[in-house]
PDB file of C-alpha atoms in Angstrom:
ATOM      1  CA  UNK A  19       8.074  -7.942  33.871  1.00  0.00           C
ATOM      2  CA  UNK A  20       9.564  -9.634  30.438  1.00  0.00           C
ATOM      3  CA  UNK A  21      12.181  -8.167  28.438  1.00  0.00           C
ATOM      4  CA  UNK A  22      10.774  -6.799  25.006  1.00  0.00           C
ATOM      5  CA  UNK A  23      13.306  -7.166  22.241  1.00  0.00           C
ATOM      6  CA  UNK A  24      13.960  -5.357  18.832  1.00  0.00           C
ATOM      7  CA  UNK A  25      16.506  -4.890  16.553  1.00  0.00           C
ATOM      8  CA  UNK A  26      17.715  -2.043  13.616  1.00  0.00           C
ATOM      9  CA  UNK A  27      19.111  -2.977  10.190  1.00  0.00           C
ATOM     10  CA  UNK A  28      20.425  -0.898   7.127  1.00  0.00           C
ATOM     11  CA  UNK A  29      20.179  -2.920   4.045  1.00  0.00           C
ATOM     12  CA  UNK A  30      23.155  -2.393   1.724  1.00  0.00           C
ATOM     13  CA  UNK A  31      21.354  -2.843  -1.481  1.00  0.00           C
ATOM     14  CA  UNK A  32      19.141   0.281  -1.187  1.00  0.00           C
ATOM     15  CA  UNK A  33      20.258   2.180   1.989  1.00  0.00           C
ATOM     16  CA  UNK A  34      16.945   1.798   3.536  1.00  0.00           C
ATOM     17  CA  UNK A  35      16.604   1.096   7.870  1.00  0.00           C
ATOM     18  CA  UNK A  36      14.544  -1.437   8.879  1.00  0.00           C
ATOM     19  CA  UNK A  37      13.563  -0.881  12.703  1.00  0.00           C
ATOM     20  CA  UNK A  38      11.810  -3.858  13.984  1.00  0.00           C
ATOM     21  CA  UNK A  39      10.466  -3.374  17.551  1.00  0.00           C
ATOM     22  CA  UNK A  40       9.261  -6.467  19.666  1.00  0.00           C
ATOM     23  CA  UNK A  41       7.244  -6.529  22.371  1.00  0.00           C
ATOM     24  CA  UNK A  42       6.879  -9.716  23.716  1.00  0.00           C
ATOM     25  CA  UNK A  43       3.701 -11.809  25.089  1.00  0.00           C
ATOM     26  CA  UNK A  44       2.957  -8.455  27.328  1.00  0.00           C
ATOM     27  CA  UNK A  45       1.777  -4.807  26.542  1.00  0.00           C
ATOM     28  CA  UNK A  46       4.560  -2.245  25.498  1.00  0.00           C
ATOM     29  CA  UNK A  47       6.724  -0.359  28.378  1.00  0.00           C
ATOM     30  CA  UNK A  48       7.651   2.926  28.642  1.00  0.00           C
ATOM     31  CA  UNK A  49      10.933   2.090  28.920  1.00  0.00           C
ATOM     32  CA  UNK A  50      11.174   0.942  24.932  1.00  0.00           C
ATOM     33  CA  UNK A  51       9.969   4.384  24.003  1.00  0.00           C
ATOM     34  CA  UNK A  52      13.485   5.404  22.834  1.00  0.00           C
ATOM     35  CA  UNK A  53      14.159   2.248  20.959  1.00  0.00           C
ATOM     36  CA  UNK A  54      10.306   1.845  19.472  1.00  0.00           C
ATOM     37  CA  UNK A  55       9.523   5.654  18.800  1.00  0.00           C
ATOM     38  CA  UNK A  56       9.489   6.142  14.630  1.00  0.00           C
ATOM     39  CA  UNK A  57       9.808   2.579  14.178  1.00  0.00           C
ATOM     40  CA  UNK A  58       9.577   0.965  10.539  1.00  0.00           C
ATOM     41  CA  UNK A  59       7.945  -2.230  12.182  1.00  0.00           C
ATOM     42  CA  UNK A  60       6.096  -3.109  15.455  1.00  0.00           C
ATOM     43  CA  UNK A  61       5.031  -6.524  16.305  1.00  0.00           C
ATOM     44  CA  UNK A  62       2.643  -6.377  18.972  1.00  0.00           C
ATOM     45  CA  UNK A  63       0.872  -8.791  20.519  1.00  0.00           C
ATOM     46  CA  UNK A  64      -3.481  -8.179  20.649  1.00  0.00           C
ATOM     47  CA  UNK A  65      -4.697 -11.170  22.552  1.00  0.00           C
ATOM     48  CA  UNK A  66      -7.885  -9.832  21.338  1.00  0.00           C
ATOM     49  CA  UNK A  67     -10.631  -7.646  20.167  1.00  0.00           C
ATOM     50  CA  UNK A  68     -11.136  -4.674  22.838  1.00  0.00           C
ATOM     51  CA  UNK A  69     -14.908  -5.278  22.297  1.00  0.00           C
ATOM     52  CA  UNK A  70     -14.661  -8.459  23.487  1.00  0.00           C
ATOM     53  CA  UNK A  71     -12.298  -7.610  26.526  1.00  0.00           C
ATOM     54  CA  UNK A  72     -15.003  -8.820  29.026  1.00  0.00           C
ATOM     55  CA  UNK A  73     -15.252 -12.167  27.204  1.00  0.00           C
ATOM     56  CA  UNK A  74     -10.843 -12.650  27.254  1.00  0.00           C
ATOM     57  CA  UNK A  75     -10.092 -10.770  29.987  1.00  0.00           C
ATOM     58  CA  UNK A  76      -6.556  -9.651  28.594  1.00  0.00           C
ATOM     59  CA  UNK A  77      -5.919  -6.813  31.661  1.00  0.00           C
ATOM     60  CA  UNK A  78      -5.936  -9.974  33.955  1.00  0.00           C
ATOM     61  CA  UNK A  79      -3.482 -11.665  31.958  1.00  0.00           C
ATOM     62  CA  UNK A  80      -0.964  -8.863  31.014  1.00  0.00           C
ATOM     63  CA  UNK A  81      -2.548  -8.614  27.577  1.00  0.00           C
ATOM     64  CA  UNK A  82      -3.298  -5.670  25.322  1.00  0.00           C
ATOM     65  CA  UNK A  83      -6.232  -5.776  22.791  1.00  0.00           C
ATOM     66  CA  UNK A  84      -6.079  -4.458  19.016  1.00  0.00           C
ATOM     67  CA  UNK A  85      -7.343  -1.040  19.894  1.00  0.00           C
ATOM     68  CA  UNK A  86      -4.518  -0.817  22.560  1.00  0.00           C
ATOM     69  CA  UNK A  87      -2.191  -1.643  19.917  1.00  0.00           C
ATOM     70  CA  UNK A  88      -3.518   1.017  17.665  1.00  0.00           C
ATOM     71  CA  UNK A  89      -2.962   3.595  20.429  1.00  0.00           C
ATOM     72  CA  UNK A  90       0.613   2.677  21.392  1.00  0.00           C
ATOM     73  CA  UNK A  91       1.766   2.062  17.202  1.00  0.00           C
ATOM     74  CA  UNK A  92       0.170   6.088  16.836  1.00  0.00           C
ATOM     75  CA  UNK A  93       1.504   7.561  20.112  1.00  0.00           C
ATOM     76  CA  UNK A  94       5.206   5.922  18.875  1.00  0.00           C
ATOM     77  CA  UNK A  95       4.934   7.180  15.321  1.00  0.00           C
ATOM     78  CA  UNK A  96       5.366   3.609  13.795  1.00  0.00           C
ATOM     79  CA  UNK A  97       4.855   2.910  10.157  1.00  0.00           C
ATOM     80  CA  UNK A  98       3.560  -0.465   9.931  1.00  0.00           C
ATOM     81  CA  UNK A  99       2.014  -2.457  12.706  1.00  0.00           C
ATOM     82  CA  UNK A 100       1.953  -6.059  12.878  1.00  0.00           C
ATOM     83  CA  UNK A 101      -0.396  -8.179  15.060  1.00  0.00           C
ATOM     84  CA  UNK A 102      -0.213 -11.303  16.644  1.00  0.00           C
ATOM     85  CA  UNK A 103      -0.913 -13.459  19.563  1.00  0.00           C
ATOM     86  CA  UNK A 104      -4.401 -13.387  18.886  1.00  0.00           C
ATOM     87  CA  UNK A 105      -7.419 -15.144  20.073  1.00  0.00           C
ATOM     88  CA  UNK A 106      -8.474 -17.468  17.523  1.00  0.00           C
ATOM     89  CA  UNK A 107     -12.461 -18.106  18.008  1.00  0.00           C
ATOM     90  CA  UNK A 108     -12.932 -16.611  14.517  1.00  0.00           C
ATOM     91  CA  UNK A 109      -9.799 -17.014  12.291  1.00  0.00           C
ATOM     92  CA  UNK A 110     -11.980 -16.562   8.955  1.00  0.00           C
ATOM     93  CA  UNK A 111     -12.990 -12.538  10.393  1.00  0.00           C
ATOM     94  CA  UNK A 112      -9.815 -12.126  12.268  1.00  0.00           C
ATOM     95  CA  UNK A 113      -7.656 -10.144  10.225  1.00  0.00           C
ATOM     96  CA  UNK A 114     -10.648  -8.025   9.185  1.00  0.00           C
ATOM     97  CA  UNK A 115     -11.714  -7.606  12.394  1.00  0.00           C
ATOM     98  CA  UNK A 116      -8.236  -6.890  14.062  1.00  0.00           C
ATOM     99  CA  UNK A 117      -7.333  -4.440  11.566  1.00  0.00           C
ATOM    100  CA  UNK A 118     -10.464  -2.236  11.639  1.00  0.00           C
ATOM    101  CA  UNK A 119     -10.090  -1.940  15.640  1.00  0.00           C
ATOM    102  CA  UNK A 120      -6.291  -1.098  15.568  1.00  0.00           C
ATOM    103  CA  UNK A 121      -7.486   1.743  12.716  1.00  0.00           C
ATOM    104  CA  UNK A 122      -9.800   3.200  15.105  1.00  0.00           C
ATOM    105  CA  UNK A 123      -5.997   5.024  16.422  1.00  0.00           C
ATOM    106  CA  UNK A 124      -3.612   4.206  13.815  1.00  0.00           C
ATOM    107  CA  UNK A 125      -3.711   4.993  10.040  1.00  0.00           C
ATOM    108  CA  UNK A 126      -0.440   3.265   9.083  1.00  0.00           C
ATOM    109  CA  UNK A 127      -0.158   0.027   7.865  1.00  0.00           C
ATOM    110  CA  UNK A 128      -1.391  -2.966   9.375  1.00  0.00           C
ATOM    111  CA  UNK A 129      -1.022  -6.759   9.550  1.00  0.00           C
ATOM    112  CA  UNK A 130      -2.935  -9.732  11.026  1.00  0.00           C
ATOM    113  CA  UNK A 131      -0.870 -12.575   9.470  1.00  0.00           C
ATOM    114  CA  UNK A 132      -2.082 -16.362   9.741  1.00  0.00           C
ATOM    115  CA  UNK A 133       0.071 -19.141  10.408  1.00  0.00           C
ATOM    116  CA  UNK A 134       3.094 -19.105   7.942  1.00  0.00           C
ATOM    117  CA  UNK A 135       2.114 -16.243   6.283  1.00  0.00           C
ATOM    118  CA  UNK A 136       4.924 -14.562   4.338  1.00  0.00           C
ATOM    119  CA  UNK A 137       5.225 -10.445   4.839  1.00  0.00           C
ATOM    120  CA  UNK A 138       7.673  -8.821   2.883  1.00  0.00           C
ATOM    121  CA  UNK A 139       9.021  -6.165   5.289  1.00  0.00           C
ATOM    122  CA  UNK A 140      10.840  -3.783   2.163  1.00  0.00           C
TER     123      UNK A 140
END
């Protein structure tokens, strides 16, 4: 129902592409699949833990949890996964807790960052 955005660079310096996919405040599309598949980068939005999907409720809201997430960064062949638009009823445990459930699918990299955290993308 949303647009989902993303964007490709080449960086002069060192000739390497920097694919950043987007996918909004929603659950990725079928219809990115050609500009998200192989992907350096994928921001994703996990409104929360699937363990804790009866608590959230994130189907009723057009979420996806971290495990979904995991799923969609492995199915696309992404390298690094980033998470956001989390829950935030435990922000001390969250990025441990995000990351292990995402793993369950995907065994590239991945990122819960907190407010105005700094990730260096190359």
């Amino acid at each position: 129902k949303k647009k989902q955005f993303g964007f490709k660079a080449v960086i002069r310096q060192n000739g390497k592409e920097l694919t950043l996919a987007c996918l909004g405040d929603e659950p990725y599309h079928d219809v990115c699949e050609r500009y998200v598949k192989n992907a350096d980068w994928l921001l994703s939005e996990a409104f929360c833990l699937h363990s804790k999907k009866d608590l959230f409720h994130p189907y009723e809201k057009c979420h996806s949890t971290a495990y979904d997430a995991g799923i969609v960064a492995k199915e696309l062949n992404v390298k690094n996964l980033l998470l956001y638009h989390t829950e935030d009823s435990d922000l001390e445990n969250r990025s441990v807790k995000y990351t292990a459930e995402a793993k369950q699918n995907f065994d590239g990299n991945i990122f819960v960052p907190s407010d105005l955290e700094v990730i260096r993308l190359l």
